Amino acid sequence: MISSLVLPLLLQSATPYGSPIDPLMRPSEPRTEAPAGQLPLAPKSPADIRFNQCIDQAAEDPDNGLLAANGWQIEGGGYLARNCLGFAYAELEQWPKAVSAFVLAAEGAKTAGDDRAAIFWSQAGNAAFVAGDNAAALKYLGSALEQDQLDALLKGEVHLDMARIYVAMNQYDAAKQQFVLVHDLVPEDPLGWLLSATLARRMGDLALAKADIAVAAGLAVTDPAIALEAGNIAYEAGDVVNAESNWEQAVKFGPDSPSAKTAVRYLEQLRASATE
């Protein structure tokens, strides 16, 4: 007989839905060469150089980064200084202040015609989500998409973020629609397939869950979170043998990971029930 304790644990599974979205997408990543068919990037302006330095400092030492960003803002650093300020606040987990700074930075960038406005809006949305303001998070992420300045990869990330917010709001159908867009934009992103599989399991669509987790597993063969979810789906489908096998794989792939620790709990419950 299968232990009745396993299923309640499954419903609380430590999938990525339970962890906050990383709001710290770096707003400026240097590229050593231009993509094929494009001209090399123009040399960085002094403001861009200082911006990158400010972001680096905020990432390495948030307290001093906060001081540097404030000082730059007083000197007239404008929306770039405000974004760096938001980045430092986010590193310090002062989320409401981070949201405010990111929003002001995004508005300033939009007014200036700076293509980074879209990324700044996405940062505001992610910070708002972590701060617990789901409605604002969706609004700001929507603003990021409205700028029409993101490539397919970044658009996919924004739609993935929106899906996770809808899941947190228990709006599963809306989340499912976002995952359709994620898979269209970034079909090789295993996280998107993992999270859509988890959602399908929660919605009781085990056929879709199995299909999506199979794609995720093909893209990231040794990911413990994917193995954990594959076991969860198998268990809910009544396939205890494959559930146990996948949970064992989760432990093997990442012994110290949160997914492995969850898998160990499931295995203990499963094996205890087998001896009853």
CSV table of N, CA and C in Angstrom, one decimal, residues 85-238:
chain,number,residue,atom,x,y,z
A,85,LEU,N,20.7,52.1,-8.6
A,85,LEU,CA,20.2,52.2,-7.2
A,85,LEU,C,19.2,51.0,-7.0
A,86,GLY,N,18.3,50.8,-8.0
A,86,GLY,CA,17.4,49.7,-7.8
A,86,GLY,C,18.1,48.3,-7.7
A,87,PHE,N,19.2,48.2,-8.5
A,87,PHE,CA,19.9,46.9,-8.5
A,87,PHE,C,20.5,46.7,-7.1
A,88,ALA,N,21.1,47.8,-6.5
A,88,ALA,CA,21.7,47.7,-5.2
A,88,ALA,C,20.6,47.4,-4.1
A,89,TYR,N,19.5,48.0,-4.2
A,89,TYR,CA,18.4,47.7,-3.3
A,89,TYR,C,17.9,46.3,-3.4
A,90,ALA,N,17.9,45.8,-4.7
A,90,ALA,CA,17.5,44.4,-4.9
A,90,ALA,C,18.5,43.4,-4.3
A,91,GLU,N,19.8,43.7,-4.4
A,91,GLU,CA,20.8,42.9,-3.8
A,91,GLU,C,20.7,42.9,-2.3
A,92,LEU,N,20.2,44.0,-1.7
A,92,LEU,CA,20.0,44.1,-0.3
A,92,LEU,C,18.6,43.6,0.1
A,93,GLU,N,17.8,43.1,-0.9
A,93,GLU,CA,16.5,42.6,-0.6
A,93,GLU,C,15.6,43.6,0.0
A,94,GLN,N,15.8,44.9,-0.4
A,94,GLN,CA,14.9,45.9,0.0
A,94,GLN,C,13.9,46.2,-1.2
A,95,TRP,N,13.0,45.3,-1.3
A,95,TRP,CA,12.2,45.2,-2.6
A,95,TRP,C,11.3,46.4,-2.9
A,96,PRO,N,10.6,46.9,-2.0
A,96,PRO,CA,9.8,48.1,-2.3
A,96,PRO,C,10.6,49.3,-2.9
A,97,LYS,N,11.8,49.5,-2.3
A,97,LYS,CA,12.7,50.6,-2.8
A,97,LYS,C,13.2,50.2,-4.1
A,98,ALA,N,13.5,48.9,-4.3
A,98,ALA,CA,14.0,48.5,-5.6
A,98,ALA,C,13.0,48.7,-6.7
A,99,VAL,N,11.7,48.4,-6.4
A,99,VAL,CA,10.7,48.6,-7.4
A,99,VAL,C,10.6,50.0,-7.8
A,100,SER,N,10.5,50.9,-6.8
A,100,SER,CA,10.4,52.3,-7.1
A,100,SER,C,11.6,52.8,-8.0
A,101,ALA,N,12.8,52.4,-7.6
A,101,ALA,CA,13.9,52.9,-8.4
A,101,ALA,C,13.9,52.3,-9.9
A,102,PHE,N,13.5,51.0,-10.0
A,102,PHE,CA,13.5,50.4,-11.3
A,102,PHE,C,12.4,51.1,-12.2
A,103,VAL,N,11.2,51.4,-11.6
A,103,VAL,CA,10.2,52.1,-12.3
A,103,VAL,C,10.6,53.4,-12.8
A,104,LEU,N,11.2,54.2,-12.0
A,104,LEU,CA,11.7,55.5,-12.4
A,104,LEU,C,12.8,55.4,-13.5
A,105,ALA,N,13.6,54.4,-13.3
A,105,ALA,CA,14.7,54.2,-14.4
A,105,ALA,C,14.0,53.8,-15.7
A,106,ALA,N,13.0,53.0,-15.6
A,106,ALA,CA,12.4,52.5,-16.9
A,106,ALA,C,11.7,53.7,-17.6
A,107,GLU,N,11.0,54.5,-16.7
A,107,GLU,CA,10.3,55.7,-17.3
A,107,GLU,C,11.3,56.7,-17.9
A,108,GLY,N,12.5,56.9,-17.2
A,108,GLY,CA,13.5,57.7,-17.8
A,108,GLY,C,14.1,57.2,-19.0
A,109,ALA,N,14.3,55.9,-19.1
A,109,ALA,CA,14.9,55.3,-20.3
A,109,ALA,C,13.9,55.4,-21.5
A,110,LYS,N,12.6,55.2,-21.2
A,110,LYS,CA,11.6,55.3,-22.3
A,110,LYS,C,11.6,56.7,-22.8
A,111,THR,N,11.6,57.7,-21.9
A,111,THR,CA,11.6,59.1,-22.4
A,111,THR,C,12.8,59.4,-23.2
A,112,ALA,N,14.0,58.8,-22.8
A,112,ALA,CA,15.2,59.1,-23.5
A,112,ALA,C,15.4,58.3,-24.8
A,113,GLY,N,14.4,57.4,-25.1
A,113,GLY,CA,14.6,56.5,-26.2
A,113,GLY,C,15.6,55.4,-26.1
A,114,ASP,N,15.9,55.0,-24.9
A,114,ASP,CA,17.0,54.0,-24.6
A,114,ASP,C,16.3,52.6,-24.7
A,115,ASP,N,16.8,51.8,-25.5
A,115,ASP,CA,16.3,50.4,-25.7
A,115,ASP,C,16.3,49.6,-24.4
A,116,ARG,N,17.1,50.0,-23.4
A,116,ARG,CA,17.1,49.3,-22.2
A,116,ARG,C,15.9,49.5,-21.3
A,117,ALA,N,15.0,50.3,-21.7
A,117,ALA,CA,13.7,50.6,-21.0
A,117,ALA,C,13.0,49.2,-20.8
A,118,ALA,N,13.0,48.4,-21.8
A,118,ALA,CA,12.3,47.1,-21.6
A,118,ALA,C,12.9,46.2,-20.5
A,119,ILE,N,14.2,46.2,-20.5
A,119,ILE,CA,14.8,45.4,-19.4
A,119,ILE,C,14.6,46.0,-18.0
A,120,PHE,N,14.6,47.3,-18.0
A,120,PHE,CA,14.3,48.0,-16.7
A,120,PHE,C,12.9,47.7,-16.2
A,121,TRP,N,12.0,47.7,-17.2
A,121,TRP,CA,10.6,47.4,-16.8
A,121,TRP,C,10.5,45.9,-16.3
A,122,SER,N,11.2,45.0,-16.9
A,122,SER,CA,11.2,43.6,-16.5
A,122,SER,C,11.8,43.5,-15.1
A,123,GLN,N,12.8,44.3,-14.8
A,123,GLN,CA,13.4,44.3,-13.4
A,123,GLN,C,12.4,44.8,-12.4
A,124,ALA,N,11.7,45.8,-12.8
A,124,ALA,CA,10.6,46.4,-11.9
A,124,ALA,C,9.6,45.3,-11.6
A,125,GLY,N,9.2,44.6,-12.7
A,125,GLY,CA,8.2,43.5,-12.5
A,125,GLY,C,8.6,42.4,-11.6
A,126,ASN,N,9.8,42.0,-11.8
A,126,ASN,CA,10.4,40.9,-11.0
A,126,ASN,C,10.5,41.3,-9.5
A,127,ALA,N,11.0,42.5,-9.3
A,127,ALA,CA,11.1,43.0,-7.9
A,127,ALA,C,9.7,43.2,-7.3
A,128,ALA,N,8.7,43.6,-8.0
A,128,ALA,CA,7.4,43.7,-7.5
A,128,ALA,C,6.8,42.4,-7.1
A,129,PHE,N,7.1,41.4,-7.9
A,129,PHE,CA,6.6,40.0,-7.6
A,129,PHE,C,7.2,39.5,-6.3
A,130,VAL,N,8.5,39.7,-6.1
A,130,VAL,CA,9.2,39.3,-4.9
A,130,VAL,C,8.6,40.1,-3.7
A,131,ALA,N,8.3,41.3,-4.0
A,131,ALA,CA,7.7,42.2,-2.9
A,131,ALA,C,6.3,41.8,-2.6
A,132,GLY,N,5.7,40.9,-3.4
A,132,GLY,CA,4.3,40.5,-3.1
A,132,GLY,C,3.2,41.2,-3.8
A,133,ASP,N,3.6,42.1,-4.7
A,133,ASP,CA,2.6,42.9,-5.5
A,133,ASP,C,2.4,42.3,-6.8
A,134,ASN,N,1.6,41.3,-6.9
A,134,ASN,CA,1.4,40.5,-8.2
A,134,ASN,C,0.8,41.4,-9.3
A,135,ALA,N,-0.1,42.2,-9.0
A,135,ALA,CA,-0.8,43.1,-10.0
A,135,ALA,C,0.2,44.0,-10.6
A,136,ALA,N,1.0,44.7,-9.8
A,136,ALA,CA,2.1,45.6,-10.3
A,136,ALA,C,3.1,44.8,-11.1
A,137,ALA,N,3.5,43.6,-10.6
A,137,ALA,CA,4.4,42.8,-11.4
A,137,ALA,C,4.0,42.6,-12.8
A,138,LEU,N,2.7,42.2,-12.9
A,138,LEU,CA,2.2,41.9,-14.3
A,138,LEU,C,2.1,43.2,-15.1
A,139,LYS,N,1.8,44.3,-14.5
A,139,LYS,CA,1.7,45.5,-15.2
A,139,LYS,C,3.1,45.9,-15.7
A,140,TYR,N,4.1,45.8,-14.9
A,140,TYR,CA,5.5,46.2,-15.3
A,140,TYR,C,6.0,45.3,-16.4
A,141,LEU,N,5.8,44.0,-16.2
A,141,LEU,CA,6.2,43.0,-17.2
A,141,LEU,C,5.5,43.3,-18.6
A,142,GLY,N,4.2,43.6,-18.5
A,142,GLY,CA,3.5,44.0,-19.7
A,142,GLY,C,4.1,45.2,-20.4
A,143,SER,N,4.6,46.2,-19.6
A,143,SER,CA,5.2,47.3,-20.1
A,143,SER,C,6.5,47.0,-20.8
A,144,ALA,N,7.2,46.0,-20.2
A,144,ALA,CA,8.5,45.5,-20.9
A,144,ALA,C,8.2,45.0,-22.3
A,145,LEU,N,7.1,44.2,-22.4
A,145,LEU,CA,6.8,43.7,-23.7
A,145,LEU,C,6.3,44.7,-24.7
A,146,GLU,N,5.6,45.7,-24.2
A,146,GLU,CA,5.1,46.8,-25.0
A,146,GLU,C,6.2,47.6,-25.7
A,147,GLN,N,7.4,47.6,-25.1
A,147,GLN,CA,8.5,48.4,-25.7
A,147,GLN,C,8.9,47.8,-27.1
A,148,ASP,N,8.7,46.5,-27.2
A,148,ASP,CA,9.0,45.8,-28.5
A,148,ASP,C,10.5,45.9,-28.8
A,149,GLN,N,11.3,45.8,-27.7
A,149,GLN,CA,12.8,46.0,-27.8
A,149,GLN,C,13.5,44.7,-27.4
A,150,LEU,N,12.8,43.7,-27.0
A,150,LEU,CA,13.4,42.5,-26.5
A,150,LEU,C,13.6,41.4,-27.6
A,151,ASP,N,14.7,40.7,-27.6
A,151,ASP,CA,14.8,39.6,-28.5
A,151,ASP,C,14.0,38.4,-28.0
A,152,ALA,N,14.0,37.3,-28.8
A,152,ALA,CA,13.1,36.2,-28.5
A,152,ALA,C,13.4,35.6,-27.1
A,153,LEU,N,14.7,35.5,-26.8
A,153,LEU,CA,15.1,34.9,-25.5
A,153,LEU,C,14.6,35.7,-24.4
A,154,LEU,N,14.7,37.0,-24.4
A,154,LEU,CA,14.3,37.9,-23.3
A,154,LEU,C,12.8,38.0,-23.2
A,155,LYS,N,12.1,38.0,-24.4
A,155,LYS,CA,10.6,37.9,-24.4
A,155,LYS,C,10.2,36.6,-23.7
A,156,GLY,N,10.8,35.5,-24.1
A,156,GLY,CA,10.5,34.2,-23.4
A,156,GLY,C,10.6,34.3,-21.9
A,157,GLU,N,11.7,34.9,-21.5
A,157,GLU,CA,11.9,35.1,-20.0
A,157,GLU,C,10.8,35.9,-19.4
A,158,VAL,N,10.4,36.9,-20.0
A,158,VAL,CA,9.3,37.8,-19.5
A,158,VAL,C,8.0,37.0,-19.4
A,159,HIS,N,7.7,36.2,-20.5
A,159,HIS,CA,6.5,35.4,-20.5
A,159,HIS,C,6.6,34.3,-19.4
A,160,LEU,N,7.8,33.8,-19.2
A,160,LEU,CA,7.9,32.8,-18.1
A,160,LEU,C,7.7,33.4,-16.8
A,161,ASP,N,8.2,34.6,-16.6
A,161,ASP,CA,8.0,35.3,-15.3
A,161,ASP,C,6.5,35.5,-15.1
A,162,MET,N,5.8,35.9,-16.2
A,162,MET,CA,4.3,36.2,-16.1
A,162,MET,C,3.6,34.9,-15.7
A,163,ALA,N,4.0,33.8,-16.3
A,163,ALA,CA,3.4,32.5,-16.0
A,163,ALA,C,3.5,32.1,-14.5
A,164,ARG,N,4.7,32.4,-14.0
A,164,ARG,CA,5.0,32.0,-12.6
A,164,ARG,C,4.1,32.9,-11.7
A,165,ILE,N,3.9,34.2,-12.1
A,165,ILE,CA,3.1,35.1,-11.3
A,165,ILE,C,1.6,34.6,-11.3
A,166,TYR,N,1.1,34.2,-12.5
A,166,TYR,CA,-0.2,33.7,-12.6
A,166,TYR,C,-0.4,32.4,-11.8
A,167,VAL,N,0.6,31.6,-11.7
A,167,VAL,CA,0.5,30.4,-10.9
A,167,VAL,C,0.4,30.8,-9.4
A,168,ALA,N,1.2,31.8,-9.0
A,168,ALA,CA,1.1,32.3,-7.6
A,168,ALA,C,-0.2,32.8,-7.3
A,169,MET,N,-0.9,33.3,-8.3
A,169,MET,CA,-2.3,33.9,-8.1
A,169,MET,C,-3.4,32.8,-8.3
A,170,ASN,N,-2.9,31.6,-8.5
A,170,ASN,CA,-3.9,30.5,-8.8
A,170,ASN,C,-4.7,30.7,-10.1
A,171,GLN,N,-4.2,31.4,-11.0
A,171,GLN,CA,-4.8,31.6,-12.3
A,171,GLN,C,-4.1,30.7,-13.3
A,172,TYR,N,-4.4,29.4,-13.2
A,172,TYR,CA,-3.7,28.4,-14.0
A,172,TYR,C,-3.9,28.5,-15.5
A,173,ASP,N,-5.1,28.8,-15.9
A,173,ASP,CA,-5.4,28.9,-17.3
A,173,ASP,C,-4.6,30.0,-18.0
A,174,ALA,N,-4.5,31.2,-17.3
A,174,ALA,CA,-3.7,32.3,-17.8
A,174,ALA,C,-2.2,31.9,-17.8
A,175,ALA,N,-1.7,31.2,-16.8
A,175,ALA,CA,-0.4,30.7,-16.8
A,175,ALA,C,-0.1,29.8,-17.9
A,176,LYS,N,-1.0,28.9,-18.2
A,176,LYS,CA,-0.9,27.9,-19.3
A,176,LYS,C,-0.7,28.7,-20.6
A,177,GLN,N,-1.5,29.7,-20.8
A,177,GLN,CA,-1.4,30.5,-22.1
A,177,GLN,C,0.0,31.1,-22.2
A,178,GLN,N,0.6,31.6,-21.1
A,178,GLN,CA,1.9,32.2,-21.1
A,178,GLN,C,3.0,31.1,-21.5
A,179,PHE,N,2.8,29.9,-21.0
A,179,PHE,CA,3.7,28.8,-21.3
A,179,PHE,C,3.7,28.5,-22.8
A,180,VAL,N,2.6,28.6,-23.4
A,180,VAL,CA,2.5,28.4,-24.9
A,180,VAL,C,3.4,29.4,-25.6
A,181,LEU,N,3.4,30.6,-25.1
A,181,LEU,CA,4.3,31.6,-25.7
A,181,LEU,C,5.8,31.4,-25.4
A,182,VAL,N,6.0,30.9,-24.2
A,182,VAL,CA,7.4,30.6,-23.8
A,182,VAL,C,8.0,29.5,-24.7
A,183,HIS,N,7.2,28.4,-24.9
A,183,HIS,CA,7.7,27.3,-25.7
A,183,HIS,C,7.9,27.7,-27.2
A,184,ASP,N,7.1,28.7,-27.6
A,184,ASP,CA,7.2,29.2,-29.0
A,184,ASP,C,8.5,30.0,-29.2
A,185,LEU,N,8.7,30.8,-28.2
A,185,LEU,CA,9.9,31.8,-28.2
A,185,LEU,C,11.2,31.1,-27.9
A,186,VAL,N,11.2,30.3,-26.9
A,186,VAL,CA,12.5,29.6,-26.4
A,186,VAL,C,12.2,28.1,-26.2
A,187,PRO,N,12.1,27.4,-27.3
A,187,PRO,CA,11.7,26.0,-27.2
A,187,PRO,C,12.8,25.1,-26.6
A,188,GLU,N,14.0,25.7,-26.5
A,188,GLU,CA,15.1,24.9,-25.9
A,188,GLU,C,15.4,25.3,-24.5
A,189,ASP,N,14.5,26.0,-23.8
A,189,ASP,CA,14.7,26.3,-22.4
A,189,ASP,C,14.1,25.2,-21.6
A,190,PRO,N,14.9,24.4,-20.9
A,190,PRO,CA,14.3,23.3,-20.1
A,190,PRO,C,13.5,23.8,-18.9
A,191,LEU,N,13.8,25.0,-18.4
A,191,LEU,CA,13.0,25.5,-17.2
A,191,LEU,C,11.6,25.7,-17.6
A,192,GLY,N,11.4,26.3,-18.8
A,192,GLY,CA,10.0,26.5,-19.3
A,192,GLY,C,9.2,25.2,-19.4
A,193,TRP,N,9.8,24.2,-19.9
A,193,TRP,CA,9.1,22.9,-20.0
A,193,TRP,C,8.9,22.2,-18.7
A,194,LEU,N,9.9,22.4,-17.8
A,194,LEU,CA,9.7,21.9,-16.4
A,194,LEU,C,8.5,22.5,-15.7
A,195,LEU,N,8.5,23.8,-15.8
A,195,LEU,CA,7.4,24.5,-15.1
A,195,LEU,C,6.0,24.3,-15.7
A,196,SER,N,6.0,24.2,-17.0
A,196,SER,CA,4.7,23.9,-17.7
A,196,SER,C,4.3,22.4,-17.3
A,197,ALA,N,5.2,21.5,-17.2
A,197,ALA,CA,4.9,20.2,-16.8
A,197,ALA,C,4.3,20.2,-15.3
A,198,THR,N,4.9,20.9,-14.5
A,198,THR,CA,4.5,21.0,-13.1
A,198,THR,C,3.0,21.6,-13.1
A,199,LEU,N,2.8,22.6,-13.9
A,199,LEU,CA,1.5,23.2,-13.9
A,199,LEU,C,0.5,22.2,-14.5
A,200,ALA,N,0.8,21.5,-15.5
A,200,ALA,CA,-0.1,20.5,-16.1
A,200,ALA,C,-0.4,19.4,-15.0
A,201,ARG,N,0.6,19.0,-14.2
A,201,ARG,CA,0.3,18.0,-13.2
A,201,ARG,C,-0.7,18.6,-12.2
A,202,ARG,N,-0.5,19.9,-11.8
A,202,ARG,CA,-1.4,20.5,-10.8
A,202,ARG,C,-2.8,20.6,-11.4
A,203,MET,N,-2.9,20.8,-12.7
A,203,MET,CA,-4.2,20.9,-13.3
A,203,MET,C,-4.9,19.5,-13.6
A,204,GLY,N,-4.1,18.5,-13.3
A,204,GLY,CA,-4.6,17.1,-13.6
A,204,GLY,C,-4.5,16.6,-15.0
A,205,ASP,N,-3.7,17.3,-15.8
A,205,ASP,CA,-3.5,16.9,-17.2
A,205,ASP,C,-2.2,16.1,-17.3
A,206,LEU,N,-2.3,14.9,-16.9
A,206,LEU,CA,-1.1,14.1,-16.8
A,206,LEU,C,-0.4,13.8,-18.1
A,207,ALA,N,-1.3,13.7,-19.2
A,207,ALA,CA,-0.7,13.4,-20.5
A,207,ALA,C,0.2,14.6,-20.9
A,208,LEU,N,-0.3,15.8,-20.7
A,208,LEU,CA,0.5,17.0,-21.1
A,208,LEU,C,1.7,17.1,-20.2
A,209,ALA,N,1.5,16.8,-18.9
A,209,ALA,CA,2.7,16.8,-17.9
A,209,ALA,C,3.8,15.8,-18.4
A,210,LYS,N,3.4,14.6,-18.8
A,210,LYS,CA,4.4,13.7,-19.2
A,210,LYS,C,5.1,14.1,-20.5
A,211,ALA,N,4.3,14.7,-21.4
A,211,ALA,CA,5.0,15.2,-22.6
A,211,ALA,C,5.9,16.3,-22.4
A,212,ASP,N,5.5,17.3,-21.5
A,212,ASP,CA,6.4,18.4,-21.3
A,212,ASP,C,7.6,18.0,-20.5
A,213,ILE,N,7.5,17.1,-19.5
A,213,ILE,CA,8.7,16.8,-18.7
A,213,ILE,C,9.6,15.9,-19.5
A,214,ALA,N,9.1,15.2,-20.5
A,214,ALA,CA,10.0,14.5,-21.4
A,214,ALA,C,10.9,15.4,-22.2
A,215,VAL,N,10.3,16.5,-22.7
A,215,VAL,CA,11.1,17.5,-23.4
A,215,VAL,C,12.1,18.1,-22.5
A,216,ALA,N,11.7,18.5,-21.3
A,216,ALA,CA,12.7,19.1,-20.3
A,216,ALA,C,13.8,18.1,-20.1
A,217,ALA,N,13.5,16.9,-19.9
A,217,ALA,CA,14.6,15.9,-19.6
A,217,ALA,C,15.5,15.7,-20.7
A,218,GLY,N,15.0,15.8,-21.9
A,218,GLY,CA,15.8,15.7,-23.1
A,218,GLY,C,16.8,16.9,-23.3
A,219,LEU,N,16.4,18.1,-22.7
A,219,LEU,CA,17.2,19.3,-22.8
A,219,LEU,C,18.2,19.4,-21.7
A,220,ALA,N,17.9,18.8,-20.5
A,220,ALA,CA,18.8,18.9,-19.4
A,220,ALA,C,18.7,17.5,-18.7
A,221,VAL,N,19.6,16.6,-19.2
A,221,VAL,CA,19.5,15.2,-18.8
A,221,VAL,C,19.8,15.0,-17.4
A,222,THR,N,20.6,15.8,-16.7
A,222,THR,CA,21.0,15.5,-15.4
A,222,THR,C,20.5,16.5,-14.4
A,223,ASP,N,19.5,17.2,-14.7
A,223,ASP,CA,18.9,18.2,-13.8
A,223,ASP,C,18.1,17.6,-12.7
A,224,PRO,N,18.4,17.7,-11.4
A,224,PRO,CA,17.7,17.1,-10.4
A,224,PRO,C,16.2,17.6,-10.2
A,225,ALA,N,16.0,18.8,-10.5
A,225,ALA,CA,14.6,19.3,-10.4
A,225,ALA,C,13.7,18.7,-11.5
A,226,ILE,N,14.2,18.4,-12.6
A,226,ILE,CA,13.5,17.8,-13.7
A,226,ILE,C,13.2,16.3,-13.3
A,227,ALA,N,14.2,15.6,-12.8
A,227,ALA,CA,14.1,14.2,-12.3
A,227,ALA,C,13.0,14.2,-11.2
A,228,LEU,N,13.1,15.1,-10.3
A,228,LEU,CA,12.1,15.1,-9.2
A,228,LEU,C,10.7,15.2,-9.8
A,229,GLU,N,10.5,16.2,-10.7
A,229,GLU,CA,9.1,16.4,-11.2
A,229,GLU,C,8.7,15.2,-12.1
A,230,ALA,N,9.6,14.6,-12.8
A,230,ALA,CA,9.3,13.4,-13.5
A,230,ALA,C,8.8,12.3,-12.6
A,231,GLY,N,9.4,12.2,-11.4
A,231,GLY,CA,8.9,11.2,-10.4
A,231,GLY,C,7.5,11.6,-9.9
A,232,ASN,N,7.3,12.9,-9.7
A,232,ASN,CA,6.0,13.3,-9.2
A,232,ASN,C,4.9,13.0,-10.1
A,233,ILE,N,5.2,13.2,-11.4
A,233,ILE,CA,4.2,13.0,-12.4
A,233,ILE,C,3.9,11.5,-12.5
A,234,ALA,N,5.0,10.7,-12.5
A,234,ALA,CA,4.8,9.2,-12.5
A,234,ALA,C,4.0,8.7,-11.4
A,235,TYR,N,4.3,9.3,-10.2
A,235,TYR,CA,3.6,8.9,-9.0
A,235,TYR,C,2.1,9.2,-9.1
A,236,GLU,N,1.7,10.4,-9.6
A,236,GLU,CA,0.3,10.7,-9.7
A,236,GLU,C,-0.4,9.9,-10.7
A,237,ALA,N,0.4,9.4,-11.7
A,237,ALA,CA,-0.2,8.5,-12.7
A,237,ALA,C,-0.3,7.1,-12.3
A,238,GLY,N,0.2,6.8,-11.0
A,238,GLY,CA,0.1,5.5,-10.5
A,238,GLY,C,1.3,4.6,-10.8
